[in-house]
Amino acid sequence: MLKEYRIALRNSGLINPESIEEFISADGYQALRKALKSEPLGIYEEIYDSGLRGRGGAGFPTGAKEKAAAVICSDCEKYVICNADEGEPGTFKDRIIMETDPHTLIEGMVIAAYSVNAHRGFVYIRGEYKLSIQRVQLAIEQAYKHGFLGKNILGSGFDFDLEIRRGAGSYLCGEELTLIESVEGKRGYPRIKPPYPAEHGLWGAPTLINNVETLANFPSIILNGAKWYRSIGTENSPGTKIFTISGDVNKPGYYEFPFGMTLKELVFDVAGGIKDGKGFGAALLGGAAGTFASKKHLDVQMGYDKLKEVGLTLGSGAIIVFDDTRNLNDTMLNILKFFKHESCGKCIPCRVGTSQLYNHLVNEINKNHFNPSNIYPELIRQADIIAKTSLCPLGQSPILPLRSLWQNILESNSAKH
Amino acid sequence: MRNYLAMEVEKILSEFPKSKDYLLEILHEIQNKNPNSYIPPEVVQKVAKHLNIKKAQVYGVIGYYSMFSDKPRGKYVIRICASPVCSMMGAENLIEYLEKKLNVKVGETTPDELFTLETSECLGNCAAAPAMMVNLDMYGNLTPGMVDNILKQYSQNK
């Protein structure tokens, strides 16, 4: 059995998440102490040098984001936001971090805030995550009492206030600018990018916004250094990743491993292989906004660039596994229904387009002799237009599962018949 | 508006800064306190006045987010996850089972105003699919038998 390597989940299951004392005795808030003794420049350069990439799905270099927010102005109002609106189907890693080790997230946030000189921050948690909300709220209160939040943190002269904001059921609010609109108390409509949040974010102020898992990596990087972090994982994808494996496997769950593991290792060695003795059919990597991998991808290394080379995405680290008896057209229909439902309607290509994709596929499937070759090339053509003309990542997403399902699986199947 | 809800609304409004960015937080609190799990028109008016925003803005937010409702719902809102993982693991059968058992369609409320049946996007409980929530309590690895027990438990707690 492969052994996990835990950084973001280092305390998960080992300490009582409701006890700050247990967190402190597990080296908790030591990284914050160290950070507050350094210059902010040293902090964001350390994060940059570590090669940490955003764990929300896009994989953008985290240090570059921090630097942008840090240098834009020195004494202006700035904010730090933790994106904890985890809604990607198949993904539940942020929930686990918040439920089992909320202080690591808070410690990461204060370090991030110090590095960009922000004095107010928000954790935007999806409204459905009751336990995450309770645990993070309790941890915030404890952190205030112990002087890790509030005025003059640990006698450093640095002030930082943190509060929770709840989402209310919108997949789109996981997108950073949409999330910012929601924190402002509005409908979750996307904004046009650029400007990016680091320039023009919450209430127009420079805003650093990071995913829960990204921030949970900060304390270990600050404590152990960028070089240590780079020694784990692969060259272009340093560190570890939490993979959430679900679907037709014997041991669904969350597992943290260095980048570079193969899909085969994760599905067969880690998650116990396919249920009921069936064969591997496909895996959807990165959730609904992800890509379908086939048998031929089992040996590809799980890292941002290696996956990209073969046309796949890592996304949030979700791996949904399908046995070889599953009807993936039904899954695709379910995914299109999801996008249709979650499209906010602000821009026409996405509002009309997601409905059309769904309607076309459902009509075709309902015909007596459904043949994927009759519909997928047209769906891909339309999804490509939607991707090129939509405002935000939602409209840009349906092309990913559609094209990969067709190219990696259905096209070769239909050629056999 | 029932009197006690009016009192609760006053109390909730006094607990938050008078700033429109707290709108979602305020709506959550009010809806959770309402036995019919919704935001009535009188409350919309009150919230809008308090935050000095238009009623349309409040309705816009209620209408946009799936957790909020401007129509009465049951005391317990059942949200079944209809996302790809839960669907493939049997959520569709469960939805049918619940529709039969409660004798309502998705989106409807039982005549005794106890349960409203809704579907939800991914609930983040994919390792324990199929999953559902009853108000804010999460349940996973569901079977019809388990659903029966869960419903019984809430029915006893009228």
XYZ file of C-alpha atoms in Angstrom:
575
model
C 0.000 0.000 0.000
C 1.344 3.409 -0.986
C 1.848 5.724 1.938
C 0.285 9.166 1.837
C 2.426 12.287 2.076
C 0.400 14.893 3.898
C 1.074 18.631 3.942
C -2.317 20.333 3.618
C -3.862 17.487 5.621
C -0.921 17.178 8.024
C -3.100 17.395 11.150
C -6.209 15.803 9.747
C -7.431 13.036 12.017
C -4.511 13.584 14.409
C -5.801 16.538 16.391
C -9.169 17.645 17.691
C -10.239 20.325 15.184
C -12.096 22.167 17.925
C -9.023 22.529 20.153
C -6.570 25.329 19.438
C -4.315 23.914 22.153
C -3.904 20.664 20.241
C -3.196 22.621 17.078
C -0.550 24.712 18.849
C 1.112 21.619 20.295
C 1.365 20.265 16.728
C 3.571 23.264 15.746
C 0.499 25.335 14.975
C 1.025 29.073 14.436
C 4.831 28.590 14.446
C 4.939 29.514 10.765
C 2.998 32.688 11.537
C 5.526 33.612 14.246
C 8.336 33.064 11.768
C 6.546 35.015 9.019
C 5.845 38.019 11.206
C 9.590 38.301 11.949
C 10.411 38.460 8.219
C 9.742 41.166 5.675
C 6.560 40.628 3.597
C 8.772 40.484 0.501
C 10.495 37.418 1.933
C 7.133 35.706 2.399
C 5.768 36.075 -1.088
C 9.130 35.283 -2.613
C 9.297 32.097 -0.541
C 5.843 31.109 -1.794
C 6.859 32.016 -5.345
C 10.085 30.000 -5.114
C 8.210 27.000 -3.729
C 6.405 26.733 -7.058
C 3.039 26.347 -5.303
C 0.199 26.543 -7.808
C -3.427 27.386 -7.064
C -5.313 24.317 -5.901
C -8.773 25.577 -6.819
C -8.449 24.272 -10.348
C -6.638 26.794 -12.512
C -3.117 26.042 -11.252
C -1.903 29.649 -11.508
C 1.406 30.325 -9.678
C 0.360 31.396 -6.179
C 3.442 33.524 -5.500
C 2.821 35.588 -8.636
C -0.710 36.341 -7.437
C 0.609 37.391 -4.033
C 3.303 39.557 -5.532
C 0.771 41.322 -7.738
C -1.434 42.109 -4.742
C 1.556 43.101 -2.605
C 3.239 45.554 -4.949
C 0.201 47.289 -6.450
C 0.152 49.875 -3.661
C 1.668 50.043 -0.211
C -0.780 51.657 2.175
C -4.074 51.289 0.350
C -7.014 49.222 1.601
C -6.581 45.558 0.611
C -8.372 42.319 1.312
C -7.629 38.627 1.501
C -10.336 36.131 0.637
C -10.315 32.384 1.047
C -12.382 30.694 -1.628
C -14.134 27.905 0.272
C -17.107 27.685 -2.073
C -16.317 24.158 -3.101
C -18.995 23.107 -5.569
C -17.198 21.162 -8.274
C -18.830 17.733 -8.553
C -16.528 15.069 -7.157
C -14.562 17.530 -5.033
C -14.625 17.613 -1.243
C -11.043 18.337 -0.193
C -11.665 21.851 1.147
C -14.468 20.548 3.329
C -12.097 17.999 4.855
C -9.481 20.669 5.619
C -12.052 22.961 7.230
C -13.666 20.167 9.201
C -10.493 18.510 10.440
C -7.918 21.313 10.699
C -9.462 24.792 10.423
C -6.527 26.532 12.152
C -4.103 25.590 9.371
C -6.351 27.533 7.003
C -6.511 30.528 9.350
C -2.737 30.458 9.862
C -2.251 30.387 6.083
C -4.625 33.314 5.675
C -2.889 35.514 8.247
C 0.470 34.777 6.606
C -1.000 35.657 3.201
C -2.529 38.852 4.594
C 0.771 39.899 6.172
C 2.647 39.278 2.920
C 0.394 41.626 0.937
C -0.369 44.009 3.836
C -4.122 43.378 4.004
C -5.971 44.010 7.252
C -9.312 42.440 6.617
C -10.216 39.047 5.258
C -13.117 36.755 4.523
C -13.597 33.016 4.325
C -16.401 32.500 1.805
C -17.803 29.063 2.615
C -20.642 27.464 0.701
C -23.848 27.637 2.719
C -24.419 23.885 2.537
C -21.227 23.135 4.496
C -22.703 23.402 7.969
C -19.891 21.629 9.808
C -17.175 23.556 7.954
C -18.875 26.829 8.895
C -19.151 25.811 12.552
C -15.565 24.603 12.809
C -14.026 27.620 11.048
C -16.180 29.988 13.135
C -15.016 28.359 16.360
C -11.400 28.416 15.184
C -11.657 32.143 14.329
C -12.986 32.902 17.821
C -10.176 30.861 19.402
C -7.547 32.547 17.218
C -8.787 35.983 18.347
C -8.572 34.936 22.006
C -5.010 33.696 21.564
C -3.840 36.799 19.691
C -3.425 35.181 16.250
C -6.121 37.467 14.830
C -7.088 41.032 15.634
C -4.888 43.947 16.639
C -1.110 43.718 16.971
C -0.862 40.007 16.216
C 1.797 38.367 18.420
C 3.180 41.822 19.245
C 4.251 42.402 15.636
C 2.212 45.551 15.080
C 0.291 43.784 12.289
C -3.532 43.861 12.464
C -5.839 41.433 10.696
C -9.555 40.790 11.105
C -11.214 37.715 9.665
C -14.861 36.753 9.245
C -16.930 34.091 7.506
C -19.337 34.829 4.685
C -21.752 32.107 3.651
C -22.660 31.285 0.083
C -26.226 30.200 -0.633
C -26.102 27.582 -3.355
C -24.446 28.748 -6.551
C -21.706 26.813 -8.348
C -20.678 29.973 -10.144
C -19.727 31.703 -6.887
C -16.636 29.486 -6.813
C -15.253 31.660 -9.611
C -13.160 34.364 -7.975
C -14.755 37.542 -9.309
C -18.242 36.103 -8.956
C -17.410 35.161 -5.398
C -16.340 38.748 -4.764
C -19.701 39.990 -6.047
C -21.384 37.600 -3.630
C -19.284 38.814 -0.676
C -20.529 42.291 -1.591
C -24.072 40.992 -1.025
C -25.131 40.707 -4.659
C -26.275 38.057 -7.111
C -23.351 35.937 -8.221
C -22.729 37.460 -11.643
C -19.232 37.320 -13.113
C -17.240 40.443 -13.899
C -15.202 41.007 -17.017
C -11.504 40.142 -16.592
C -9.136 41.966 -16.580
C -8.912 43.748 -14.232
C -8.009 40.817 -11.997
C -8.816 40.761 -8.275
C -5.223 41.671 -7.377
C -5.840 45.037 -9.062
C -9.558 45.587 -8.655
C -11.263 43.127 -6.337
C -13.573 43.460 -3.351
C -15.155 46.951 -3.318
C -12.677 47.854 -6.050
C -9.670 47.307 -3.800
C -6.718 45.004 -4.493
C -7.717 41.559 -3.270
C -5.758 38.363 -2.849
C -8.018 35.370 -3.319
C -6.861 31.796 -2.811
C -8.404 28.369 -2.455
C -8.528 26.562 0.935
C -6.025 23.879 -0.077
C -3.615 26.500 -1.450
C -3.644 28.439 1.817
C -3.321 25.247 3.850
C 0.073 24.731 2.176
C 1.417 28.113 3.347
C 2.372 27.243 6.955
C 4.499 24.228 5.962
C 6.225 26.160 3.167
C 7.101 29.031 5.519
C 8.309 26.652 8.243
C 10.349 24.340 6.021
C 11.275 26.581 3.107
C 10.726 26.689 -0.633
C 13.562 24.258 -1.336
C 11.991 21.587 0.837
C 8.652 22.038 -0.933
C 10.301 21.809 -4.335
C 11.913 18.516 -3.345
C 8.415 16.973 -3.295
C 6.348 16.279 -6.411
C 7.575 17.053 -9.921
C 9.506 19.934 -11.419
C 6.522 21.818 -12.795
C 4.067 20.655 -10.162
C 5.879 20.805 -6.838
C 4.382 19.625 -3.572
C 1.415 17.435 -2.875
C -2.190 17.355 -4.024
C -5.321 16.136 -2.338
C -7.151 13.795 -4.699
C -10.805 13.069 -4.025
C -11.688 9.744 -5.578
C -15.327 8.742 -5.997
C -17.561 6.591 -8.168
C -16.968 2.918 -8.965
C -13.985 2.255 -6.715
C -13.717 0.062 -3.654
C -12.356 2.766 -1.360
C -13.676 6.197 -2.332
C -12.232 9.023 -0.268
C -9.606 11.756 -0.019
C -5.899 11.061 -0.352
C -2.911 13.413 -0.371
C 0.087 12.418 -2.484
C 3.030 14.146 -4.163
C 2.356 15.134 -7.772
C 3.621 12.530 -10.205
C 1.524 9.581 -9.091
C -0.132 7.873 -12.014
C -3.871 7.571 -12.441
C -3.415 3.802 -12.289
C -1.729 4.006 -8.878
C -4.440 6.268 -7.511
C -7.345 4.202 -8.803
C -5.996 0.708 -8.260
C -3.485 0.909 -5.390
C -4.892 3.799 -3.388
C -8.639 3.577 -3.998
C -8.702 -0.210 -4.066
C -9.555 -0.745 -7.742
C -12.885 -1.045 -9.519
C -15.933 -2.240 -7.598
C -17.606 -5.603 -8.130
C -14.654 -6.999 -10.086
C -15.480 -4.911 -13.145
C -12.989 -3.252 -15.483
C -11.856 0.360 -15.651
C -13.995 2.305 -18.115
C -13.023 5.959 -17.714
C -12.199 8.632 -15.164
C -13.474 12.167 -15.135
C -10.613 14.341 -13.870
C -11.428 17.706 -12.292
C -15.205 17.328 -12.001
C -17.922 18.555 -14.358
C -15.574 21.214 -15.705
C -12.977 18.515 -16.239
C -11.889 15.963 -18.807
C -12.509 12.263 -19.412
C -9.445 10.048 -19.281
C -9.514 6.590 -20.824
C -7.587 3.377 -20.268
C -4.731 4.677 -22.392
C -4.135 7.459 -19.825
C -3.688 5.193 -16.818
C 0.085 5.660 -16.848
C 0.083 9.448 -17.238
C 1.575 11.296 -14.281
C -0.890 13.382 -12.315
C 0.624 16.869 -12.609
C -0.570 20.096 -14.240
C 1.745 19.940 -17.261
C 1.924 16.183 -17.879
C -1.864 16.032 -18.012
C -2.016 19.086 -20.252
C 0.358 17.420 -22.709
C -2.238 14.707 -23.322
C -5.186 17.112 -23.374
C -6.379 16.430 -19.825
C -6.835 18.711 -16.823
C -6.117 18.205 -13.160
C -8.625 20.827 -12.030
C -9.533 20.531 -8.386
C -8.077 17.027 -8.071
C -11.416 15.255 -8.350
C -11.248 11.782 -9.883
C -14.633 10.267 -10.682
C -14.199 6.669 -11.765
C -16.552 4.774 -14.093
C -16.498 1.024 -14.553
C -16.614 -0.399 -18.069
C -20.365 -1.018 -17.936
C -21.343 2.624 -17.342
C -23.191 4.574 -19.986
C -21.087 7.715 -20.297
C -23.647 9.420 -22.530
C -25.964 9.539 -19.525
C -23.146 11.041 -17.487
C -22.514 13.621 -20.190
C -26.195 14.491 -20.203
C -26.081 14.926 -16.438
C -23.064 17.214 -16.768
C -24.776 19.347 -19.428
C -27.861 19.582 -17.230
C -25.611 20.796 -14.444
C -24.118 23.569 -16.597
C -27.545 24.527 -17.912
C -28.835 24.851 -14.350
C -25.818 26.723 -13.030
C -25.430 29.202 -15.891
C -26.195 32.585 -14.320
C -27.695 34.003 -17.501
C -25.660 37.181 -17.584
C -24.089 36.472 -20.970
C -26.089 35.099 -23.862
C -23.622 32.543 -25.285
C -23.639 30.641 -22.004
C -27.304 31.166 -21.116
C -28.592 29.986 -24.492
C -25.694 27.714 -25.324
C -25.727 25.490 -22.244
C -29.484 24.886 -22.742
C -28.969 24.072 -26.399
C -26.202 21.586 -25.709
C -28.422 19.796 -23.215
C -31.493 19.839 -25.448
C -29.581 18.551 -28.480
C -28.091 15.637 -26.586
C -31.282 14.691 -24.788
C -33.234 14.720 -28.075
C -30.652 12.538 -29.760
C -30.456 10.085 -26.851
C -34.242 9.718 -26.900
C -34.194 8.601 -30.518
C -34.434 4.865 -31.133
C -31.027 4.367 -32.657
C -28.725 6.668 -30.741
C -25.378 6.997 -32.437
C -22.854 9.340 -30.774
C -21.227 10.061 -34.149
C -24.414 11.844 -35.194
C -24.265 14.392 -32.442
C -20.882 14.805 -30.697
C -18.990 16.584 -33.495
C -21.804 19.158 -33.657
C -21.960 19.533 -29.865
C -18.204 20.076 -29.805
C -18.451 22.708 -32.522
C -21.116 24.583 -30.566
C -19.373 24.187 -27.205
C -16.234 25.594 -28.763
C -18.098 28.725 -29.844
C -19.660 29.029 -26.386
C -16.202 28.694 -24.818
C -14.778 31.423 -27.025
C -17.608 33.888 -26.441
C -18.598 33.419 -22.794
C -17.666 35.788 -20.027
C -16.533 33.385 -17.346
C -15.228 29.842 -16.796
C -18.718 28.321 -16.713
C -19.412 28.854 -20.399
C -15.812 27.954 -21.132
C -16.190 24.553 -19.455
C -18.672 22.293 -21.339
C -16.192 21.889 -24.193
C -13.780 20.088 -21.866
C -15.850 17.014 -20.912
C -17.554 16.937 -24.332
C -14.397 16.949 -26.438
C -12.462 14.583 -24.172
C -15.334 12.095 -23.938
C -15.637 12.035 -27.704
C -11.940 11.975 -28.574
C -10.722 9.658 -25.821
C -13.583 7.205 -25.591
C -16.623 7.435 -27.842
C -14.894 8.029 -31.172
C -12.761 4.910 -30.933
C -15.773 2.910 -29.680
C -17.904 4.016 -32.620
C -15.103 3.163 -35.057
C -15.230 -0.417 -33.804
C -18.873 -0.826 -34.774
C -45.901 37.929 9.397
C -46.291 35.954 12.560
C -45.322 37.988 15.578
C -42.462 35.879 16.763
C -40.872 35.939 13.313
C -41.175 39.742 13.310
C -39.327 39.795 16.612
C -36.682 37.431 15.317
C -36.156 39.604 12.236
C -35.643 42.691 14.400
C -33.155 40.814 16.510
C -31.261 39.428 13.509
C -31.069 42.847 11.857
C -29.666 44.361 15.049
C -26.940 41.713 15.158
C -25.388 42.645 11.804
C -23.672 45.862 10.708
C -26.074 48.036 8.716
C -24.292 47.301 5.471
C -25.700 45.765 2.308
C -22.877 43.272 1.966
C -24.421 41.369 4.886
C -27.573 40.675 2.864
C -26.857 36.969 2.309
C -25.937 36.466 5.951
C -29.125 38.196 7.096
C -31.296 36.155 4.709
C -29.720 32.907 5.917
C -30.462 33.754 9.537
C -34.028 34.819 8.846
C -34.824 31.797 6.696
C -33.344 29.401 9.253
C -35.573 30.915 11.944
C -38.713 30.648 9.825
C -40.568 27.326 10.352
C -41.565 27.491 6.681
C -37.958 27.997 5.517
C -38.581 31.057 3.351
C -38.385 34.837 3.252
C -41.900 36.368 3.315
C -42.669 39.628 1.420
C -43.020 41.689 4.625
C -39.557 40.589 5.642
C -38.125 41.487 2.235
C -39.519 44.979 2.702
C -38.115 45.246 6.203
C -34.644 44.046 5.176
C -34.570 46.380 2.168
C -35.518 49.362 4.331
C -32.995 48.454 6.997
C -30.105 48.156 4.527
C -31.346 51.093 2.439
C -31.553 49.064 -0.767
C -34.365 48.364 -3.228
C -36.743 45.469 -2.623
C -35.822 44.275 -6.128
C -32.245 43.858 -4.957
C -33.357 41.592 -2.105
C -35.624 39.582 -4.406
C -32.800 39.399 -6.924
C -30.593 37.735 -4.357
C -33.328 35.412 -3.076
C -34.146 34.338 -6.620
C -30.560 33.783 -7.636
C -29.328 31.522 -4.839
C -30.880 28.079 -4.693
C -30.813 27.850 -0.894
C -33.193 30.814 -0.538
C -36.909 30.823 -1.267
C -39.598 33.491 -1.393
C -42.309 30.852 -1.217
C -43.274 28.806 1.827
C -41.540 25.469 2.148
C -41.823 22.654 4.635
C -40.227 22.660 8.057
C -37.647 20.279 6.649
C -36.162 20.916 3.211
C -34.782 17.730 1.683
C -32.070 18.411 -0.879
C -30.973 15.366 -2.852
C -27.710 15.705 -4.687
C -28.313 15.294 -8.426
C -24.704 15.725 -9.533
C -22.872 13.161 -11.664
C -21.420 11.093 -8.811
C -24.644 10.820 -6.813
C -26.669 10.218 -9.977
C -24.507 7.282 -11.034
C -24.599 5.870 -7.514
C -28.394 5.800 -7.423
C -29.725 9.283 -6.606
C -32.254 9.112 -9.440
C -33.924 6.069 -7.933
C -33.942 7.764 -4.568
C -35.661 10.831 -5.983
C -38.391 8.578 -7.417
C -38.602 6.715 -4.121
C -39.013 9.948 -2.166
C -41.586 11.322 -4.621
C -43.678 8.195 -4.083
C -43.157 8.015 -0.361
C -43.978 11.685 0.280
C -46.496 11.797 -2.560
C -45.034 15.029 -3.941
C -42.963 15.966 -6.972
C -39.567 17.642 -6.758
C -40.136 21.260 -5.740
C -43.366 20.507 -3.856
C -44.233 20.468 -0.161
C -46.199 17.794 1.666
C -49.733 18.896 2.709
C -48.769 18.769 6.394
C -46.015 21.322 5.581
C -43.378 19.045 7.047
C -41.201 18.218 4.014
C -40.220 19.984 0.803
C -38.412 17.886 -1.764
C -35.673 19.590 -3.776
C -32.644 18.526 -5.749
C -29.259 20.089 -5.240
C -25.993 20.377 -7.083
C -22.936 18.613 -5.631
C -23.072 18.525 -1.833
C -19.392 17.599 -1.462
C -20.156 14.210 0.032
C -19.122 12.252 -3.067
C -17.227 9.496 -1.254
C -20.534 8.635 0.416
C -22.794 8.974 -2.633
C -25.731 9.134 -2.940
C -26.113 11.978 -0.493
C -28.810 14.354 0.659
C -29.353 17.067 3.206
C -32.328 17.636 5.471
C -32.155 21.336 6.268
C -28.422 21.566 6.998
C -27.821 18.007 8.176
C -25.921 15.787 5.747
C -26.586 12.109 5.048
C -24.634 9.785 2.783
C -24.460 6.197 1.472
C -28.241 6.335 1.230
C -30.542 3.411 0.579
C -34.359 3.468 0.573
C -34.278 1.846 4.027
C -32.075 4.601 5.385
C -34.278 7.255 3.832
C -37.263 5.684 5.614
C -35.492 5.907 8.958
C -34.384 9.486 8.388
C -37.902 10.582 7.433
C -39.340 8.798 10.451
C -36.902 10.565 12.726
C -37.917 14.001 11.401
C -41.630 13.119 11.347
C -41.454 12.381 15.056
C -39.945 15.800 15.610
C -42.892 17.840 14.339
